[in-house]
Coordinates of C-alpha atoms in Angstrom, one line a residue:
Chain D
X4 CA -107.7 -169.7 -132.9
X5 CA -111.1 -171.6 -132.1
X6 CA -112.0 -173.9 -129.6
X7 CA -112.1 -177.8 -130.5
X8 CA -114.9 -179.8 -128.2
X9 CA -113.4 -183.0 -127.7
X10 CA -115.8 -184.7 -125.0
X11 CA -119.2 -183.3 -123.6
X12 CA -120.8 -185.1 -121.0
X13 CA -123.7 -183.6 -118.5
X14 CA -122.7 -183.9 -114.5
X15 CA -125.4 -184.3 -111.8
X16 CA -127.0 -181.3 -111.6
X17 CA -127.8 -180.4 -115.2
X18 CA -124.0 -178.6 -115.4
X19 CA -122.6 -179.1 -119.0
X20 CA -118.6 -180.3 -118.7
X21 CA -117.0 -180.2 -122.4
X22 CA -113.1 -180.6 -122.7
X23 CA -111.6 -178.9 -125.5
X24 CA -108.1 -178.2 -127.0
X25 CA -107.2 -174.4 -128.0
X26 CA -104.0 -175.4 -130.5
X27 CA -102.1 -177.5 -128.5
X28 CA -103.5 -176.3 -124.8
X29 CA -106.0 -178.5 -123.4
X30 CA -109.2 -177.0 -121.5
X31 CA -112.8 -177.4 -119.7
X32 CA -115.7 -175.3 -120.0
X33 CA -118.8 -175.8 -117.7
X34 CA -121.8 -174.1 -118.2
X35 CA -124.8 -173.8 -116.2
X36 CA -127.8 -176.1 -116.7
X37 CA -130.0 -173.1 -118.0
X38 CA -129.0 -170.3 -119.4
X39 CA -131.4 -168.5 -121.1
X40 CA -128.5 -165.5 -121.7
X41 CA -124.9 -165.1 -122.2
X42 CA -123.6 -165.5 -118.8
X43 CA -120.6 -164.4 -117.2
X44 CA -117.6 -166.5 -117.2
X45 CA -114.9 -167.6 -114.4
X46 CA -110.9 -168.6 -115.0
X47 CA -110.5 -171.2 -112.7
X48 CA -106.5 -170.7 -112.0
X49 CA -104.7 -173.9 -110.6
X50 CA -101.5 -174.9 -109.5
X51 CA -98.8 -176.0 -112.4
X52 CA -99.8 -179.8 -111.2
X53 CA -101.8 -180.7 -114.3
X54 CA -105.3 -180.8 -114.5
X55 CA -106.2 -184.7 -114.2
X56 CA -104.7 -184.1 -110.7
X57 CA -106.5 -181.0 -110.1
X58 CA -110.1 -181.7 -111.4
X59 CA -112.0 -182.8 -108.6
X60 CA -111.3 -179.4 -107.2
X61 CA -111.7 -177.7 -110.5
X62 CA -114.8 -179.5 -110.8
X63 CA -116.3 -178.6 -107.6
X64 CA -115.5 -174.6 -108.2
X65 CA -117.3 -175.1 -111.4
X66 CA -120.2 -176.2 -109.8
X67 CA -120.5 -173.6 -107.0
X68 CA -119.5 -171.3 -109.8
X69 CA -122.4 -172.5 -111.8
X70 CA -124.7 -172.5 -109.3
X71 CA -124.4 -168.6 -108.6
X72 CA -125.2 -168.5 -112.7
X73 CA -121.3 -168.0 -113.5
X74 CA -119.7 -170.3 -116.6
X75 CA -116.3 -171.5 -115.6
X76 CA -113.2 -172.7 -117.8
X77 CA -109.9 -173.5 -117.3
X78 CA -106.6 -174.1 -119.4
X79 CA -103.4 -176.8 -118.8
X80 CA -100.8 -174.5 -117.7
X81 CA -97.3 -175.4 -120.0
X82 CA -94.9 -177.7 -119.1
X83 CA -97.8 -179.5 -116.9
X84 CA -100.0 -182.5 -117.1
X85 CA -100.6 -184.0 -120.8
X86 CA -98.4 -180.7 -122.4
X87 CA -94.6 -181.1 -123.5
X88 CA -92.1 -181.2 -120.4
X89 CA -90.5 -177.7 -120.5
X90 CA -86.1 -178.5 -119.7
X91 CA -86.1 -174.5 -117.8
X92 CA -89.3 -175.3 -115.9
X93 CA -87.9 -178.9 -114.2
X94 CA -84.7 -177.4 -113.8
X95 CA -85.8 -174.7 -111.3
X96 CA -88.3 -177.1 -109.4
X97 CA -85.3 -179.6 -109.0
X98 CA -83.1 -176.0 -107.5
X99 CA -86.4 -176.2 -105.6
X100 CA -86.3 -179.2 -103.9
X101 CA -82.7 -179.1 -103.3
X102 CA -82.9 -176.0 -101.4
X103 CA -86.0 -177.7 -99.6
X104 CA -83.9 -180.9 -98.2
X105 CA -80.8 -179.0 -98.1
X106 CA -82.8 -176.5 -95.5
X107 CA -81.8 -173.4 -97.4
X108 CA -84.1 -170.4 -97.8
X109 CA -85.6 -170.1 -101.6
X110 CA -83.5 -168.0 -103.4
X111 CA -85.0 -165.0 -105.6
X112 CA -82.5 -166.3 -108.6
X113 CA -84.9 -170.0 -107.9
X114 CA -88.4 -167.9 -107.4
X115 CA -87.6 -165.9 -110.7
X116 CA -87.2 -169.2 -112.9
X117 CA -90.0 -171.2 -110.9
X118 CA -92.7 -168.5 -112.0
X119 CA -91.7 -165.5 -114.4
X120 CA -90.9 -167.8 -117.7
X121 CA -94.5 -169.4 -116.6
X122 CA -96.6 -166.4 -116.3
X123 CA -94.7 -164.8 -119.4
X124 CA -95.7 -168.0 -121.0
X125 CA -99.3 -168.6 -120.2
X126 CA -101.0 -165.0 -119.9
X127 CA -101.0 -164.9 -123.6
X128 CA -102.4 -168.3 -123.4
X129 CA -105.3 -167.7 -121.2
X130 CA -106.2 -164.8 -123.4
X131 CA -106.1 -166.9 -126.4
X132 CA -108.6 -169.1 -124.1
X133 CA -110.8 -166.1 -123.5
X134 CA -110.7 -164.9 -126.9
X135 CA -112.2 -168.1 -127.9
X136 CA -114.6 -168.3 -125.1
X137 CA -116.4 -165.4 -125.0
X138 CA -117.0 -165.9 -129.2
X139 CA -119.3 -169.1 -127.9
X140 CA -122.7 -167.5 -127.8
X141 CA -123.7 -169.1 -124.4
X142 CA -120.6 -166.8 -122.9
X143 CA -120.9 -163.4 -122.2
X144 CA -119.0 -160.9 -120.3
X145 CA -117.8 -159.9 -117.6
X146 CA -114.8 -162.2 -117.0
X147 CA -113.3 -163.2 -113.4
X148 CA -110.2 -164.7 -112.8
X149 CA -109.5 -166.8 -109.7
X150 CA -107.2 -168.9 -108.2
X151 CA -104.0 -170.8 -108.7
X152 CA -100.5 -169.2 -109.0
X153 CA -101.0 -165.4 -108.0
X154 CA -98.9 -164.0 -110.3
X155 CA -100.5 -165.0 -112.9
X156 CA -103.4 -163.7 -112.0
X157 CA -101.4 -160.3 -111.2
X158 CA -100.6 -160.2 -114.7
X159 CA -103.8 -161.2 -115.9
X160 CA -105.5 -158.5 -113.9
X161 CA -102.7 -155.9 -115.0
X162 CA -102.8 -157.3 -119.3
X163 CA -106.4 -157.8 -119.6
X164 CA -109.1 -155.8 -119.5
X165 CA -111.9 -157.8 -120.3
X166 CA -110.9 -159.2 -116.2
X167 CA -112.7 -157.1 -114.2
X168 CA -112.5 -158.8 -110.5
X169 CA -109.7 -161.5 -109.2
X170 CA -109.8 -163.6 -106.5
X171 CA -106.1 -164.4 -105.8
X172 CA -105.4 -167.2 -104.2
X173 CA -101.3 -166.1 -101.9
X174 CA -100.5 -169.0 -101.5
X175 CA -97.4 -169.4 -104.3
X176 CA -93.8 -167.7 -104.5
X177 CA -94.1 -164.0 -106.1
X178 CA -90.7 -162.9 -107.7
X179 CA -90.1 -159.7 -107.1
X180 CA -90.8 -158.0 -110.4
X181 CA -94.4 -159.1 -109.5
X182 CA -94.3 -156.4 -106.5
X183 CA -94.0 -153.5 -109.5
X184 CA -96.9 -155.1 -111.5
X185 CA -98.9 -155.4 -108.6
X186 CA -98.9 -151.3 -107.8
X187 CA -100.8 -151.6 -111.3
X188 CA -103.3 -153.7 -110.3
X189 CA -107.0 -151.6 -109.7
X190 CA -109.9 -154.0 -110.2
X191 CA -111.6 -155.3 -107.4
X192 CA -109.5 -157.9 -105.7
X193 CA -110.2 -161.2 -102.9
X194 CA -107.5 -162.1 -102.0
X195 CA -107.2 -165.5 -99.7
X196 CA -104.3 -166.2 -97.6
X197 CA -104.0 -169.8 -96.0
X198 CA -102.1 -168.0 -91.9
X199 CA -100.4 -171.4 -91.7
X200 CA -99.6 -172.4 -95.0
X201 CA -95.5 -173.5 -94.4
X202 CA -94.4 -173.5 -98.0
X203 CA -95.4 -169.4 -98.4
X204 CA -94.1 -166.5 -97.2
X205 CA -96.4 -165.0 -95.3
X206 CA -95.1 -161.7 -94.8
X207 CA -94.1 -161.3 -98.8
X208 CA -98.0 -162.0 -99.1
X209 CA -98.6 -159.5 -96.9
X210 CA -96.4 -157.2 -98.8
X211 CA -97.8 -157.8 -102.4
X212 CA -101.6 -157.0 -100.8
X213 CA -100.5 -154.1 -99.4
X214 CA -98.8 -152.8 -103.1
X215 CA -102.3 -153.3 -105.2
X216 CA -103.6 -150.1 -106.2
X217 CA -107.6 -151.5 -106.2
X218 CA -109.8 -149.1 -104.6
X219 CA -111.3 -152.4 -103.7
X220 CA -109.4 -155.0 -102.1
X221 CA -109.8 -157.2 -98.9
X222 CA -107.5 -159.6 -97.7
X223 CA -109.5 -163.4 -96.1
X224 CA -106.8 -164.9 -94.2
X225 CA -108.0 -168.2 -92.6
X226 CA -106.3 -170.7 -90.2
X227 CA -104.5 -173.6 -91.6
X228 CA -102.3 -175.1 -94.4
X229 CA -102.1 -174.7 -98.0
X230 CA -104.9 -177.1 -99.3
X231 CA -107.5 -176.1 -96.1
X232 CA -109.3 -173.1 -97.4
X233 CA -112.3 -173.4 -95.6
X234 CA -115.7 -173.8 -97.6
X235 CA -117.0 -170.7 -95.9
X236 CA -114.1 -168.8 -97.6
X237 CA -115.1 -170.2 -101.0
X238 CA -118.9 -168.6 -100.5
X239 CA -117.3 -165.1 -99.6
X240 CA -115.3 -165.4 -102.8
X241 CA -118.4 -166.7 -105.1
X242 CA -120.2 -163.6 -103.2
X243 CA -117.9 -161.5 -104.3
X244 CA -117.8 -162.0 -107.8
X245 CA -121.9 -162.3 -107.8
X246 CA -121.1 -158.3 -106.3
X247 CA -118.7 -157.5 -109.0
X248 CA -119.7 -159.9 -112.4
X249 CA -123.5 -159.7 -112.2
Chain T
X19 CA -129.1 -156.9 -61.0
X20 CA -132.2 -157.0 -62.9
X21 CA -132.5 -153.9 -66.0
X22 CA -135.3 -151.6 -65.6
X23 CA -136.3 -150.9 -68.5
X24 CA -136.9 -147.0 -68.8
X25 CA -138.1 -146.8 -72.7
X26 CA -140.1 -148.8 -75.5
X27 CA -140.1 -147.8 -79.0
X28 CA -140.9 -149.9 -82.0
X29 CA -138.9 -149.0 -85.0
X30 CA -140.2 -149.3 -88.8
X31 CA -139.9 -152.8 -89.6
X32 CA -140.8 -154.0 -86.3
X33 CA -137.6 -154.3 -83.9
X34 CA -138.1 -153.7 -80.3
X35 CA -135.7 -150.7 -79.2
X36 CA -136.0 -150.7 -75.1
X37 CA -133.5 -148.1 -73.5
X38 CA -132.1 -149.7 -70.0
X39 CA -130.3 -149.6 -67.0
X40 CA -128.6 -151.9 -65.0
X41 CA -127.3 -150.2 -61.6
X42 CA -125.9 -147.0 -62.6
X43 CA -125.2 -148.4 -66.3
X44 CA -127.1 -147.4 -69.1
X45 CA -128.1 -149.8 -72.3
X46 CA -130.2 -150.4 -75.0
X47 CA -131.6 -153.8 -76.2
X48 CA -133.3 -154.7 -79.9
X49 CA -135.2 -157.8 -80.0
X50 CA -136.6 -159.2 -83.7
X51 CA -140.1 -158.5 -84.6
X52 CA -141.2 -161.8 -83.9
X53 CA -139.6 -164.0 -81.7
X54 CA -141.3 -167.8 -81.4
X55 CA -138.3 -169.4 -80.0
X56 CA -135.6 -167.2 -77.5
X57 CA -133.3 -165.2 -79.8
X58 CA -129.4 -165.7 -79.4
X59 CA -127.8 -162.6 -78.8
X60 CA -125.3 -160.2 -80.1
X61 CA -123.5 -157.7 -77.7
X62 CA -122.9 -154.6 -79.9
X63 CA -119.4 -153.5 -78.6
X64 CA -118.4 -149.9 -79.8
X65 CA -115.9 -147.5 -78.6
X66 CA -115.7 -144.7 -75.2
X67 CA -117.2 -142.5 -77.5
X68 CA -120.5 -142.4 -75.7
X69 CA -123.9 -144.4 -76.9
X70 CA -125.8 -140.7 -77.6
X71 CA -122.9 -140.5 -80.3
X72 CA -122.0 -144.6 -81.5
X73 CA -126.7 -144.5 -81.7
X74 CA -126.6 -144.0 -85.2
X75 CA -124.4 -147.3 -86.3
X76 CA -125.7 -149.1 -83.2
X77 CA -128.8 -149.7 -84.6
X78 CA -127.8 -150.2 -88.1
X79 CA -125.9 -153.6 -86.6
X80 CA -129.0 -154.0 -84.8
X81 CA -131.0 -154.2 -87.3
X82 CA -128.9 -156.4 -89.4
X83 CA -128.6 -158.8 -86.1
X84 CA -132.5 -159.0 -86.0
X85 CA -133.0 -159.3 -89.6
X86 CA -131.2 -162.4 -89.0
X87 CA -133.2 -164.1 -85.6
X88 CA -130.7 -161.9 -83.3
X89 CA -131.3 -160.1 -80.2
X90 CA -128.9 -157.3 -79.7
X91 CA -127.7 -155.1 -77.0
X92 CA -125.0 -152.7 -75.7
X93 CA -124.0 -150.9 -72.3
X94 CA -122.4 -148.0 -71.9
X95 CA -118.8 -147.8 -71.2
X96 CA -117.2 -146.6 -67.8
X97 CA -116.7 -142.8 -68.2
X98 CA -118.2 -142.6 -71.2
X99 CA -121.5 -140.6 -72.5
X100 CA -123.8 -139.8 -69.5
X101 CA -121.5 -141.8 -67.1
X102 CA -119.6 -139.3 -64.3
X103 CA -116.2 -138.9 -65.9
X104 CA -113.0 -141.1 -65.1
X105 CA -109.9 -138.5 -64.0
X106 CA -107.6 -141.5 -64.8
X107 CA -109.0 -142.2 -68.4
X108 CA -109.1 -138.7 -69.2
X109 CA -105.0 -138.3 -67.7
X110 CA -104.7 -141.0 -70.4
X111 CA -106.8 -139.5 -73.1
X112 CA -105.0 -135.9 -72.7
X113 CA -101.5 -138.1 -72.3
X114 CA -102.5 -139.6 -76.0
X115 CA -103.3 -135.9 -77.4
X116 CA -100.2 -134.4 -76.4
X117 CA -98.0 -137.6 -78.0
X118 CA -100.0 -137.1 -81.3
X119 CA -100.0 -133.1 -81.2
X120 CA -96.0 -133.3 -80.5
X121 CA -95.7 -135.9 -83.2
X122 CA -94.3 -138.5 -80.7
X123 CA -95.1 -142.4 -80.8
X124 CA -97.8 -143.7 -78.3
X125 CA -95.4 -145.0 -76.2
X126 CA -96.7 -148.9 -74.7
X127 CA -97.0 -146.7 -71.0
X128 CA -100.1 -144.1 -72.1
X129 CA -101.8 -147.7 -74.2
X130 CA -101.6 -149.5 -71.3
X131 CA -103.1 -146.7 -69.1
X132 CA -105.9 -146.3 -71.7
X133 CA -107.6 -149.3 -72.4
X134 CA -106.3 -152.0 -69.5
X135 CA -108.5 -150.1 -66.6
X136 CA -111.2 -149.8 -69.1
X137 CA -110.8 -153.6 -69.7
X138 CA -111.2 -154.5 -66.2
X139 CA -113.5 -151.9 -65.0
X140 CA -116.1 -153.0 -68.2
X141 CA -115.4 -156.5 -68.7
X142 CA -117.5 -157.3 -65.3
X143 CA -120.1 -155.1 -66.5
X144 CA -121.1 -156.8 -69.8
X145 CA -120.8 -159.6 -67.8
X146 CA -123.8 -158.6 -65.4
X147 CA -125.6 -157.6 -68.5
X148 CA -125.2 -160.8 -69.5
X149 CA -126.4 -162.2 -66.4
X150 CA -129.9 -160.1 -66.7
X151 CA -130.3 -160.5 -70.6
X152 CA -130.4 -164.1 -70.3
X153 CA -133.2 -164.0 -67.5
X154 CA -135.6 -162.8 -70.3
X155 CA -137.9 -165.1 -71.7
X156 CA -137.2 -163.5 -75.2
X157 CA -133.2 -164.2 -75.1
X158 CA -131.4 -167.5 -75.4
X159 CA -127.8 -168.4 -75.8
X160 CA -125.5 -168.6 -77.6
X161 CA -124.0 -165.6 -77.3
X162 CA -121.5 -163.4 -79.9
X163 CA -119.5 -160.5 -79.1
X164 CA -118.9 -158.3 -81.9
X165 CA -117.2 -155.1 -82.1
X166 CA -115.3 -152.0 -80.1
X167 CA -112.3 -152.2 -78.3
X168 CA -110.7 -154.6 -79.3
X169 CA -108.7 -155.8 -75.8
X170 CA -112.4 -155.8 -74.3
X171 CA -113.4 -158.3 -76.9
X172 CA -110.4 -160.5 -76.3
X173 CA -110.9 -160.6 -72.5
X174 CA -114.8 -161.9 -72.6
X175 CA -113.4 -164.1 -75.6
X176 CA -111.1 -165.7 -72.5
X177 CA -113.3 -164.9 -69.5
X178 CA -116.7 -165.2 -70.3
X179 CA -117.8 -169.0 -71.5
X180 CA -121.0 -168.0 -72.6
X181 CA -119.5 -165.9 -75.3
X182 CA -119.3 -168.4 -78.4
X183 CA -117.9 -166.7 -81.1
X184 CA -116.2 -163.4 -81.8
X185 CA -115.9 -160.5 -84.5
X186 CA -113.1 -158.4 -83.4
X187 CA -112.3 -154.8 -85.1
X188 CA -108.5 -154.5 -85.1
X189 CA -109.1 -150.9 -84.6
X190 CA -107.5 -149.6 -81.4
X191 CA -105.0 -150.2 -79.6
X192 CA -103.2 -153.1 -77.7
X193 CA -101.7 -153.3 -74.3
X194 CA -98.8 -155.6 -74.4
X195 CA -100.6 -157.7 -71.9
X196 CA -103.2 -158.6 -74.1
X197 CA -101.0 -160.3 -76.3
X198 CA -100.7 -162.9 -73.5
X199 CA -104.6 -163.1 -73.2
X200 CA -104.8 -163.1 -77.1
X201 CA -103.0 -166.8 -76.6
X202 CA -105.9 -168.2 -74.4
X203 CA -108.5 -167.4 -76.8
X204 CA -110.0 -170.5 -78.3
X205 CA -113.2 -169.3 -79.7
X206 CA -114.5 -168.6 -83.4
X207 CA -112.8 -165.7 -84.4
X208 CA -113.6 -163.2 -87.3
X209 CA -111.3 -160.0 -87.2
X210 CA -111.8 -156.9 -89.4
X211 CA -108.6 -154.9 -90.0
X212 CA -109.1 -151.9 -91.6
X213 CA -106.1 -151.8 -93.7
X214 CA -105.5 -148.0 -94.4
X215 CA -106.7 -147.2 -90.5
X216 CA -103.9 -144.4 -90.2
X217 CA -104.5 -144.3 -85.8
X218 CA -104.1 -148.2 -85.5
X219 CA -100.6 -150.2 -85.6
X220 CA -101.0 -152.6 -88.2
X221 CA -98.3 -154.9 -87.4
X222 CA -99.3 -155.1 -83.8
X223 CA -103.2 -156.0 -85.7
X224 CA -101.3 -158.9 -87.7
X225 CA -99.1 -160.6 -84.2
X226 CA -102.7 -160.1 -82.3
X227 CA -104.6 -162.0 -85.0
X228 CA -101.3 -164.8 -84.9
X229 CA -101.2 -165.0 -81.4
X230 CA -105.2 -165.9 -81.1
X231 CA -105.4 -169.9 -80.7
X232 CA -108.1 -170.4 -82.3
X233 CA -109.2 -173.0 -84.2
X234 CA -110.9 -170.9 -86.4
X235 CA -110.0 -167.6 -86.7
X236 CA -110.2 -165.3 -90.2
X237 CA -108.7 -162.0 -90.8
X238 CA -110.6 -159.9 -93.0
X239 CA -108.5 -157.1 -93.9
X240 CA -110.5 -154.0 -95.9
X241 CA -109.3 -150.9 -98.2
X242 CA -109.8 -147.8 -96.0
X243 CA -109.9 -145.7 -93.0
X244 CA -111.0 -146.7 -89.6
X245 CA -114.8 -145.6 -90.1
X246 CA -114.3 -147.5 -93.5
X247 CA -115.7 -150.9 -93.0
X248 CA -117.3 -151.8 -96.4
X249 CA -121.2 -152.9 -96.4
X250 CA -120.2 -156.3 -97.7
X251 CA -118.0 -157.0 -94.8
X252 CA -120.7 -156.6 -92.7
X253 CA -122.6 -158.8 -94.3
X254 CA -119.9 -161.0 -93.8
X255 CA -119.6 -161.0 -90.6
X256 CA -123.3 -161.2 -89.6
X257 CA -122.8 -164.6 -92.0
X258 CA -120.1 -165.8 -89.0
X259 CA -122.4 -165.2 -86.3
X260 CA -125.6 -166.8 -88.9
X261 CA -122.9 -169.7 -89.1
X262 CA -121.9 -170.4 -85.1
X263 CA -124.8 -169.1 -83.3
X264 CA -127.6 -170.6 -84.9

C-alpha cells in the first residue's frame, strides 16, 4: 500500500508538514528542512483522541524531533477522529465512564476492551505506515516509536524490528496480557511516568517497567498530572533517541 | 573555620585540585580552569567509604561539574578514611554484617543506628564547609548537593537554605525518621534509583521520592547495580544542576 500526499505546506522553520492517507488511515509526515541523507524517522504515538485535537502537540514533537535531524509521522488511531466510529470501542469507554461517576475501580474485563481490540487493531496499521515510509527516499532507518497509549508501543517494540528504541509514555491502562508481552521487550526503552497523574495506576506502571527485559531501560518520573510532562523531560527523551537512532 | 589548604595540583585540562582541611576534617576542592565570574558550587556527596577510596569517581563528577562553570568539593565523613574511627558506627556496621551473613532483614533498629548519627554528626560539617567555601573569591552561590547518603542529602535539602537544588542517589538506606524530613523538602529534586541495586529497598526508594514536596522533583530510575549508574544519567543530572544553578 503507498502513501497518498494530500496537502504539503512548509511551517516556520523550513520543516516540511504533508498529510497523507495510507488506504483509509489518515497521517502526517514532517521532514527536516535539509536533509542531504535519508534520515531517521520517529512514530509520534498519541492518545485515541483524534489527531485535529492532538496536533498542536504532534506538531511541536515534530519540530523538536526535526530539529535533532529526526523525520516524524504519525497515523489516526481506528475508531478516532475523521475514521469510522467503532460500536466495541464506544461501548467500553461508556463502561468507562460509568465506573468513573459511579466511583468504582476499573475493572480488568473494562481495561481488556478499552485497549487490546485497539492495539490488535492498529500495530498492523502502523507497520503498514512504516512500510510505506521508509520506501520514500528522504526516510531512512532506524525507526523510534514514542508516545501515546503504551501498549501499543509494547507491541510495537515486541512485533517490529525495524523499532529499535521506545519512549513510552505510562500514562494509559495496560491490560494484563500486556505484562507477558512486556518480559519480551529488549530494545532500549524511556519510559516517562507523570507521579501525579490521577487517571493511572501508578503502581501497575511501576510493575510493567519493572517486567521489560531491555538491557537498557530508565524510568523519568516527574511531578504532576497527565498532560504536565515537563519540557525538560521531552529533551532527555529527544537525547535519548539522538543516543540510540543516530 | 577558615580551610588551609595543604596541596595544589593542576590536572590535564586545567582544573584546580587543592587538598584541604577544615579543623580536623579533610577535603578536596576543584575549581574550572578559568573562572571570570565566582563559580556556583557542587558538594560531591559520596558514601563512609573513605575519600583515598570514593578519589577515583570524585573527580570524574568533578570534572564534569567544571566542564560546566562548576566549583566542586567534598569533606570527609565522620569515621571514615583517615578520620579516628567511630566505636558506635562500627557497632552498627558489624550489627549490619551479622544480619546479612545470617540472612536476616536489616531490621529499622541497626538503619537507624547507621546513618541517623552520621546524619547529624556530618550535616554541621558540610555546613562549615560551606561557610568557608563561600568566603573565596573564586566561589559564588548557588549551591547543589549531589550525591551519597542519601538521608544526608535530604537533611541539608531541609536545613541548609543555601542548598538550591538536589540530586539524590536512592542508594542506601533510610531511617524511618527521614521519611518525616523527606516531607519538608521543597527544593528541585533529581533522584537516581538504581533499579536492580540488590542492597537498597526499593519500595522504601519509591515512598521517599513520594513523600519529597517538591515542586519539582524527577525520579530517574536506571537498569543495574548500585555502582551502575549509566554515563547518560550523569549527563543528565549535571543538565539539572546546568538548569537551576546557573
Amino acid at each position: 500500500m503507498a502513501l497518498h500526499f494530500t496537502s504539503e505546506q512548509r511551517l516556520d522553520g523550513g520543516v516540511l508538514e504533508r498529510e497523507f492517507t495510507l488506504g483509509e488511515v489518515p497521517g502526517i509526515l514532517w521532514t527536516p528542512p535539509s536533509a542531504s541523507a535519508p534520515a531517521p524517522l520517529i512514530l509520534l504515538g498519541h492518545p485515541p483522541l483524534g489527531l485535529d485535537r492532538m496536533y498542536p502537540r504532534l506538531v511541536a514533537r515534530a519540530r523538536h524531533a526535526a530539529a535533532d535531524g529526526f523525520a516524524a509521522a504519525t497515523i489516526e488511531l481506528p475508531g478516532s477522529g475523521d475514521r469510522p466510529r467503532w460500536a466495541a470501542l464506544e461501548q467500553a469507554r461508556a463502561d468507562l465512564r460509568r465506573a468513573g461517576e459511579a466511583g468504582e475501580p476499573v475493572s480488568d474485563e473494562i481495561i481488556d476492551a478499552l485497549i487490546l481490540p485497539l492495539v490488535d487493531e492498529a500495530v498492523p496499521e502502523w507497520q503498514a505506515a512504516l512500510d510505506a515510509l521508509l520506501s520514500l527516499p528522504e526516510i531512512g532507518g532506524p525507526v523510534g516509536y514514542s508516545g501515546g497509549v503504551i501498549s501499543i508501543g509494547v507491541r510495537l517494540a515486541v512485533a517490529e524490528p525495524r523499532v529499535k528504541a521506545a519512549v513510552l509514555f505510562a500514562g494509559s491502562f495496560v491490560p494484563r496480557a500486556m505484562f507477558e508481552e512486556a518480559r519480551q521487550v529488549t530494545i532500549p526503552l524511556h519510559v516517562l511516568l507523570q507521579w501525579d497523574d490521577e487517571g493511572n495506576d501508578r503502581q501497575a506502571a511501576l510493575n510493567l517497567f519493572d517486567a521489560f527485559a531491555s538491557t537498557e531501560k530508565s524510568l523519568h518520573a516527574h511531578t504532576g498530572g497527565h498532560t504536565g510532562v515537563p519540557q525538560f523531560a521531552g529533551d532527555a527523551a529527544a537525547q535519548f533517541f539522538t543516543r540510540h537512532l543516530t
